[in-house]
Short mmCIF file of N, CA and C in Angstrom, two decimals:
data_model
loop_
_atom_site.label_atom_id
_atom_site.label_comp_id
_atom_site.label_asym_id
_atom_site.label_seq_id
_atom_site.Cartn_x
_atom_site.Cartn_y
_atom_site.Cartn_z
N MET A 2 30.54 -56.55 8.87
CA MET A 2 30.72 -55.17 9.24
C MET A 2 30.58 -54.46 7.56
N ILE A 3 30.74 -55.43 6.24
CA ILE A 3 30.08 -54.69 5.19
C ILE A 3 28.70 -54.76 5.11
N ILE A 4 27.89 -55.36 5.72
CA ILE A 4 26.43 -55.37 5.88
C ILE A 4 25.95 -54.02 6.36
N GLU A 5 26.72 -53.91 7.34
CA GLU A 5 26.26 -52.54 8.12
C GLU A 5 26.40 -51.27 7.13
N GLU A 6 27.59 -51.06 6.41
CA GLU A 6 27.39 -50.30 5.55
C GLU A 6 26.69 -50.19 4.52
N ALA A 7 26.18 -51.36 4.11
CA ALA A 7 25.12 -51.11 3.17
C ALA A 7 23.88 -50.95 3.51
N ASP A 8 23.52 -50.92 4.48
CA ASP A 8 22.22 -50.35 5.13
C ASP A 8 22.62 -49.18 5.57
N THR A 9 23.51 -48.27 5.57
CA THR A 9 23.49 -46.86 5.67
C THR A 9 23.58 -46.26 4.34
N LYS A 10 24.23 -46.84 3.27
CA LYS A 10 24.08 -46.15 2.16
C LYS A 10 22.91 -45.88 1.32
N PRO A 11 21.57 -46.83 1.72
CA PRO A 11 20.65 -46.55 1.18
C PRO A 11 19.72 -45.88 1.85
N SER A 12 20.06 -45.61 3.20
CA SER A 12 19.49 -44.32 4.02
C SER A 12 20.00 -43.17 3.39
N SER A 13 21.18 -43.02 3.31
CA SER A 13 21.69 -41.68 2.75
C SER A 13 20.97 -41.52 1.49
N ARG A 14 20.67 -42.22 0.57
CA ARG A 14 20.39 -42.24 -0.65
C ARG A 14 18.80 -41.93 -0.96
N ARG A 15 18.11 -42.55 0.45
CA ARG A 15 16.70 -42.11 0.55
C ARG A 15 16.83 -40.49 1.07
N MET A 16 17.64 -40.20 2.03
CA MET A 16 17.38 -38.53 2.62
C MET A 16 17.93 -37.97 1.50
N ALA A 17 18.46 -38.12 0.71
CA ALA A 17 18.91 -37.42 -0.40
C ALA A 17 17.85 -37.23 -1.59
N ALA A 18 17.29 -38.16 -1.52
CA ALA A 18 16.05 -38.05 -2.60
C ALA A 18 14.66 -37.21 -1.99
N ARG A 19 14.77 -37.87 -0.59
CA ARG A 19 13.54 -36.85 0.05
C ARG A 19 14.30 -35.33 -0.45
N VAL A 20 15.14 -35.07 0.00
CA VAL A 20 15.54 -33.53 -0.29
C VAL A 20 15.43 -32.76 -1.46
N LEU A 21 15.72 -33.57 -2.56
CA LEU A 21 15.51 -33.34 -3.99
C LEU A 21 13.85 -33.20 -4.49
N VAL A 22 13.39 -34.14 -3.76
CA VAL A 22 11.79 -33.94 -3.95
C VAL A 22 10.94 -32.63 -3.46
N LEU A 23 11.71 -32.63 -2.00
CA LEU A 23 11.02 -31.28 -1.33
C LEU A 23 11.73 -29.91 -1.96
N LEU A 24 12.90 -29.92 -2.41
CA LEU A 24 13.41 -28.92 -3.54
C LEU A 24 12.34 -28.51 -4.58
N ALA A 25 12.35 -29.81 -5.43
CA ALA A 25 11.19 -29.73 -6.45
C ALA A 25 9.76 -28.99 -6.17
N LEU A 26 9.33 -29.42 -5.06
CA LEU A 26 8.04 -29.22 -4.64
C LEU A 26 7.99 -27.83 -4.40
N ILE A 27 8.96 -27.06 -3.60
CA ILE A 27 9.26 -25.84 -3.26
C ILE A 27 9.49 -24.84 -4.91
N ALA A 28 10.13 -25.30 -5.56
CA ALA A 28 10.44 -24.92 -6.71
C ALA A 28 8.89 -24.55 -7.50
N LEU A 29 8.11 -25.73 -8.11
CA LEU A 29 6.98 -25.49 -8.30
C LEU A 29 6.31 -24.62 -7.66
N ASN A 30 5.89 -24.54 -6.46
CA ASN A 30 5.11 -23.87 -5.71
C ASN A 30 5.49 -22.45 -5.73
N GLY A 31 6.66 -22.19 -5.81
CA GLY A 31 7.11 -20.78 -5.85
C GLY A 31 6.86 -20.11 -7.66
N SER A 32 7.20 -20.97 -8.60
CA SER A 32 7.05 -20.83 -9.70
C SER A 32 5.33 -20.39 -10.19
N SER A 33 4.60 -20.98 -9.62
CA SER A 33 3.12 -20.90 -9.64
C SER A 33 2.72 -19.73 -9.22
N ALA A 34 3.38 -19.25 -7.86
CA ALA A 34 3.01 -18.26 -7.44
C ALA A 34 3.45 -16.75 -8.30
N LEU A 35 4.83 -17.34 -8.69
CA LEU A 35 5.15 -15.69 -9.62
C LEU A 35 4.60 -15.52 -10.95
N ALA A 36 3.75 -16.86 -11.31
CA ALA A 36 3.32 -16.90 -13.04
C ALA A 36 1.95 -16.22 -12.73
N ALA A 37 1.19 -15.79 -11.55
CA ALA A 37 -0.03 -15.05 -11.70
C ALA A 37 0.18 -13.86 -10.81
N PRO A 38 0.01 -12.77 -11.84
CA PRO A 38 0.29 -11.34 -11.44
C PRO A 38 -0.28 -10.86 -9.74
N PRO A 39 -0.11 -10.27 -8.90
CA PRO A 39 -0.66 -9.91 -7.78
C PRO A 39 -1.56 -9.06 -8.39
N GLU A 40 -2.87 -8.83 -7.65
CA GLU A 40 -3.92 -7.83 -7.74
C GLU A 40 -3.38 -6.72 -7.33
N ALA A 41 -3.55 -5.66 -8.08
CA ALA A 41 -3.10 -4.08 -7.89
C ALA A 41 -3.94 -3.44 -7.18
N LYS A 42 -3.15 -2.63 -6.00
CA LYS A 42 -4.07 -1.88 -5.02
C LYS A 42 -5.18 -1.00 -5.69
N ARG A 43 -6.35 -1.17 -5.12
CA ARG A 43 -7.26 -0.07 -5.58
C ARG A 43 -6.82 1.36 -5.13
N ARG A 44 -7.21 2.15 -6.39
CA ARG A 44 -7.14 4.13 -6.17
C ARG A 44 -8.14 4.10 -5.08
N ILE A 45 -7.74 5.04 -4.18
CA ILE A 45 -8.76 5.71 -3.25
C ILE A 45 -9.08 7.10 -3.92
N ILE A 46 -10.40 7.23 -3.72
CA ILE A 46 -11.15 8.88 -3.99
C ILE A 46 -11.94 9.04 -3.25
N PRO A 47 -11.14 10.34 -2.18
CA PRO A 47 -12.10 10.66 -1.33
C PRO A 47 -12.83 11.98 -1.74
N VAL A 48 -14.27 11.52 -1.27
CA VAL A 48 -15.12 12.32 -1.75
C VAL A 48 -16.07 12.73 -0.34
N THR A 49 -16.01 14.73 -0.40
CA THR A 49 -16.88 15.12 0.54
C THR A 49 -18.15 15.96 0.04
N ILE A 50 -19.41 15.38 0.73
CA ILE A 50 -20.85 16.53 0.22
C ILE A 50 -21.26 16.43 1.45
N SER A 51 -21.97 17.57 1.21
CA SER A 51 -22.86 18.12 2.49
C SER A 51 -24.21 17.34 2.12
N LYS A 52 -24.98 17.64 3.09
CA LYS A 52 -26.27 16.97 3.33
C LYS A 52 -27.12 17.70 2.27
N GLY A 53 -27.76 16.86 0.96
CA GLY A 53 -28.82 17.50 0.11
C GLY A 53 -28.07 17.34 -0.92
N GLN A 54 -26.70 17.72 -0.80
CA GLN A 54 -25.93 17.94 -2.07
C GLN A 54 -25.61 16.42 -3.05
N ASN A 55 -25.74 16.94 -4.68
CA ASN A 55 -25.34 15.36 -4.97
C ASN A 55 -24.07 15.25 -5.41
N TYR A 56 -23.78 14.04 -6.10
CA TYR A 56 -22.43 13.88 -6.67
C TYR A 56 -22.46 12.88 -7.85
N THR A 57 -21.79 12.88 -8.98
CA THR A 57 -22.23 11.83 -9.88
C THR A 57 -20.48 11.21 -10.35
N ILE A 58 -20.71 9.80 -10.21
CA ILE A 58 -19.42 9.25 -10.65
C ILE A 58 -19.91 9.00 -11.64
N SER A 59 -18.97 9.17 -12.71
CA SER A 59 -19.04 8.98 -14.25
C SER A 59 -18.34 8.14 -14.68
N GLY A 60 -18.00 7.64 -15.72
CA GLY A 60 -17.22 6.78 -16.45
C GLY A 60 -17.25 5.24 -15.55
N VAL A 61 -18.29 4.64 -15.64
CA VAL A 61 -18.44 3.50 -14.55
C VAL A 61 -18.69 2.61 -15.80
N LYS A 62 -17.93 1.18 -15.74
CA LYS A 62 -18.23 0.17 -16.62
C LYS A 62 -19.55 -0.22 -16.93
N GLU A 63 -20.27 -0.43 -17.82
CA GLU A 63 -21.76 -1.03 -17.69
C GLU A 63 -21.90 -2.34 -17.41
N GLY A 64 -22.69 -2.72 -16.79
CA GLY A 64 -22.79 -4.19 -16.27
C GLY A 64 -22.33 -4.42 -15.04
N ALA A 65 -21.22 -3.70 -14.46
CA ALA A 65 -20.39 -4.12 -13.13
C ALA A 65 -21.12 -3.20 -12.19
N ALA A 66 -21.75 -3.91 -11.43
CA ALA A 66 -22.56 -3.29 -9.90
C ALA A 66 -21.50 -2.93 -8.93
N PRO A 67 -21.67 -1.84 -8.24
CA PRO A 67 -20.84 -1.14 -7.70
C PRO A 67 -21.34 -1.85 -5.96
N ARG A 68 -20.29 -1.86 -5.44
CA ARG A 68 -20.36 -2.65 -4.03
C ARG A 68 -20.35 -1.34 -2.98
N LEU A 69 -21.24 -1.28 -1.97
CA LEU A 69 -21.30 -0.36 -1.06
C LEU A 69 -21.34 -0.72 0.39
N LYS A 70 -20.23 -0.25 0.87
CA LYS A 70 -19.86 -0.68 2.39
C LYS A 70 -20.00 0.58 3.08
N VAL A 71 -21.42 0.25 4.26
CA VAL A 71 -21.33 1.54 5.13
C VAL A 71 -20.70 1.39 6.37
N VAL A 72 -19.63 2.36 6.22
CA VAL A 72 -18.65 2.88 7.37
C VAL A 72 -19.49 3.37 8.78
N ASN A 73 -20.37 4.44 8.47
CA ASN A 73 -21.17 5.20 9.78
C ASN A 73 -22.62 5.68 9.03
N ASN A 74 -23.37 5.04 9.94
CA ASN A 74 -24.80 5.73 9.69
C ASN A 74 -25.14 5.39 8.07
N PRO A 75 -25.85 4.22 8.08
CA PRO A 75 -26.53 3.21 6.96
C PRO A 75 -27.63 4.58 6.17
N ASN A 76 -27.84 5.46 6.72
CA ASN A 76 -28.75 6.41 6.19
C ASN A 76 -28.31 7.68 5.72
N ALA A 77 -26.89 7.98 5.52
CA ALA A 77 -25.74 8.78 5.02
C ALA A 77 -26.08 9.31 3.72
N LEU A 78 -26.67 8.23 2.63
CA LEU A 78 -26.43 8.49 1.42
C LEU A 78 -27.52 7.53 0.74
N VAL A 79 -27.77 8.29 -0.63
CA VAL A 79 -28.81 7.72 -1.45
C VAL A 79 -27.86 7.54 -2.73
N MET A 80 -27.90 6.24 -3.25
CA MET A 80 -27.32 5.93 -4.45
C MET A 80 -28.08 5.16 -5.44
N GLN A 81 -27.95 5.77 -6.98
CA GLN A 81 -28.73 5.28 -7.70
C GLN A 81 -27.95 5.06 -9.05
N ASN A 82 -27.94 3.70 -9.67
CA ASN A 82 -27.14 3.47 -10.66
C ASN A 82 -27.85 4.01 -11.89
N ALA A 83 -27.34 4.41 -13.27
CA ALA A 83 -27.57 4.86 -14.04
C ALA A 83 -26.71 3.89 -15.41
N PRO A 84 -26.74 4.10 -16.32
CA PRO A 84 -25.79 3.32 -17.45
C PRO A 84 -24.46 4.37 -17.31
N GLY A 85 -23.63 3.81 -17.18
CA GLY A 85 -22.27 4.45 -17.38
C GLY A 85 -21.93 5.70 -16.09
N ARG A 86 -22.70 5.71 -15.08
CA ARG A 86 -22.66 6.67 -14.34
C ARG A 86 -23.41 6.15 -12.81
N ILE A 87 -23.27 6.70 -11.67
CA ILE A 87 -23.61 6.45 -10.35
C ILE A 87 -23.74 7.75 -9.51
N GLU A 88 -25.52 8.03 -9.31
CA GLU A 88 -25.66 9.34 -8.71
C GLU A 88 -25.74 9.08 -7.28
N LEU A 89 -25.14 10.23 -6.47
CA LEU A 89 -24.87 10.02 -4.94
C LEU A 89 -25.87 11.40 -4.53
N VAL A 90 -26.69 11.30 -3.35
CA VAL A 90 -27.39 12.15 -2.75
C VAL A 90 -27.08 12.26 -1.13
N GLY A 91 -26.37 13.27 -0.37
CA GLY A 91 -26.26 13.41 1.00
C GLY A 91 -27.37 13.48 1.56
N ALA A 92 -27.57 12.60 2.34
CA ALA A 92 -28.82 12.44 3.28
C ALA A 92 -29.11 12.42 4.92
N ASP A 93 -27.73 12.44 5.19
CA ASP A 93 -27.32 12.67 6.65
C ASP A 93 -25.97 12.31 6.96
N ALA A 94 -25.39 13.13 7.92
CA ALA A 94 -24.36 12.88 8.23
C ALA A 94 -23.71 11.57 8.22
N GLY A 95 -22.81 11.07 7.75
CA GLY A 95 -21.77 9.52 7.76
C GLY A 95 -21.19 9.48 6.85
N SER A 96 -20.67 7.95 6.43
CA SER A 96 -19.66 7.70 5.53
C SER A 96 -19.76 6.39 5.00
N CYS A 97 -19.13 6.11 3.97
CA CYS A 97 -19.56 4.91 3.02
C CYS A 97 -18.35 4.73 2.05
N ASN A 98 -18.13 3.45 1.81
CA ASN A 98 -16.95 3.27 0.85
C ASN A 98 -17.86 2.66 -0.21
N ILE A 99 -17.45 2.86 -1.77
CA ILE A 99 -18.11 2.68 -2.85
C ILE A 99 -16.76 2.00 -3.57
N ASN A 100 -16.63 0.81 -3.84
CA ASN A 100 -16.21 -0.09 -4.81
C ASN A 100 -16.68 -0.02 -6.08
N VAL A 101 -15.81 0.67 -7.24
CA VAL A 101 -16.59 0.62 -8.60
C VAL A 101 -15.26 0.39 -9.39
N THR A 102 -15.92 -0.10 -10.73
CA THR A 102 -14.94 -0.90 -11.71
C THR A 102 -15.27 0.53 -12.86
N LEU A 103 -14.13 1.48 -13.29
CA LEU A 103 -14.56 2.17 -14.33
C LEU A 103 -14.30 1.56 -15.86
N ALA A 104 -14.98 2.28 -16.62
CA ALA A 104 -14.78 1.92 -17.91
C ALA A 104 -13.45 1.54 -18.63
N THR A 105 -12.21 2.14 -17.67
CA THR A 105 -11.27 1.69 -18.42
C THR A 105 -10.67 0.27 -17.66
N GLY A 106 -11.27 0.00 -16.97
CA GLY A 106 -11.01 -1.38 -16.22
C GLY A 106 -10.42 -1.30 -15.05
N GLU A 107 -10.27 -0.11 -14.29
CA GLU A 107 -9.39 0.36 -13.35
C GLU A 107 -10.60 0.13 -12.08
N LYS A 108 -10.12 -0.42 -10.94
CA LYS A 108 -10.94 -0.54 -10.22
C LYS A 108 -10.40 0.46 -8.88
N VAL A 109 -11.61 1.42 -8.71
CA VAL A 109 -10.99 2.36 -7.46
C VAL A 109 -12.11 2.37 -6.37
N THR A 110 -11.93 3.10 -5.22
CA THR A 110 -12.55 3.20 -4.25
C THR A 110 -13.06 4.42 -3.86
N TYR A 111 -14.17 4.89 -3.83
CA TYR A 111 -14.64 6.00 -3.44
C TYR A 111 -15.06 6.15 -2.18
N VAL A 112 -14.45 6.83 -1.25
CA VAL A 112 -14.46 7.26 0.22
C VAL A 112 -15.27 8.30 0.42
N VAL A 113 -16.33 7.98 0.62
CA VAL A 113 -18.07 9.26 0.66
C VAL A 113 -18.06 9.24 1.84
N THR A 114 -18.03 10.95 2.31
CA THR A 114 -18.12 11.41 3.72
C THR A 114 -19.13 12.57 3.21
N VAL A 115 -20.36 12.25 4.27
CA VAL A 115 -21.54 13.21 3.90
C VAL A 115 -21.23 14.12 5.59
N LYS A 116 -21.35 15.35 4.97
CA LYS A 116 -21.45 16.02 6.29
C LYS A 116 -22.87 17.06 6.54
N ALA A 117 -23.36 16.87 7.76
CA ALA A 117 -24.53 17.90 7.97
C ALA A 117 -24.11 19.19 8.58
N ASP A 118 -24.38 20.00 8.10
CA ASP A 118 -23.76 21.26 8.51
C ASP A 118 -24.32 21.62 9.97
N ALA A 119 -25.54 21.78 10.56
CA ALA A 119 -25.90 21.54 11.65
C ALA A 119 -26.72 20.52 12.15
N PRO A 120 -26.76 20.30 13.79
CA PRO A 120 -27.65 19.19 14.18
C PRO A 120 -28.87 19.14 13.90
N PRO A 121 -29.70 17.99 14.12
CA PRO A 121 -31.19 17.89 13.71
C PRO A 121 -31.91 18.88 14.95
N GLN A 122 -32.95 19.81 14.33
CA GLN A 122 -33.46 20.67 15.26
C GLN A 122 -34.78 20.09 16.11
N GLY A 123 -35.02 20.37 17.19
CA GLY A 123 -35.93 19.89 17.83
C GLY A 123 -35.66 18.31 18.32
N SER A 124 -36.94 17.88 19.03
CA SER A 124 -36.62 16.71 19.46
C SER A 124 -38.12 15.78 19.31
N LEU A 125 -38.02 14.46 19.32
CA LEU A 125 -39.21 13.87 19.13
C LEU A 125 -40.11 13.35 20.13
N VAL A 126 -39.69 14.62 21.07
CA VAL A 126 -40.52 14.60 22.16
C VAL A 126 -41.95 15.14 22.25
N PRO A 127 -43.10 14.59 22.47
CA PRO A 127 -44.35 15.26 22.56
C PRO A 127 -44.16 16.50 23.32
N GLY A 128 -44.78 17.35 23.00
CA GLY A 128 -44.83 18.68 23.86
C GLY A 128 -46.04 19.02 24.67
N ALA A 129 -46.29 19.63 25.65
CA ALA A 129 -47.26 19.77 26.20
C ALA A 129 -48.32 20.75 25.46
N ALA A 130 -49.81 20.27 25.68
CA ALA A 130 -50.86 21.15 25.12
C ALA A 130 -50.91 22.29 25.79
N PRO A 131 -51.26 23.43 25.33
CA PRO A 131 -51.28 24.75 26.31
C PRO A 131 -52.52 24.75 26.58
N THR A 132 -52.60 25.68 27.96
CA THR A 132 -53.81 25.51 28.82
C THR A 132 -55.13 26.23 27.76
N ALA A 133 -56.12 25.67 28.43
CA ALA A 133 -57.41 25.72 27.79
C ALA A 133 -58.07 27.52 28.18
N ILE A 134 -58.44 27.95 27.11
CA ILE A 134 -58.91 29.32 27.21
C ILE A 134 -60.45 29.37 27.70
N PRO A 135 -60.86 30.37 29.11
CA PRO A 135 -62.28 29.86 29.73
C PRO A 135 -62.91 30.83 28.88
#
């Protein structure tokens, strides 16, 4: 019977060792997650312009390329980069998101909405020619 007790003790020791290793792994994983600060949320700046109107985003970090994401109508906005600024011109109704890094290092998202005051005039269907005069 003493032999049976000897077999149970090493198994409980192995179990205790496994639990300790598991706890150590969990602690190491948690500490590495706490060491890296989570990325802060971007500040959102809503901008509404009319068709034909321009808007300047100034204070942009030089060398950092803005990212444009079209939400509705890829022809809604014309964007030009210049040192330290971005020029926007409304071309048609639609909306876009522009991710920008400012010179201060802050990362912001411009939510640009372009409004067209009136619907397009006319249609692209060819008209009928007038009758000939005799």
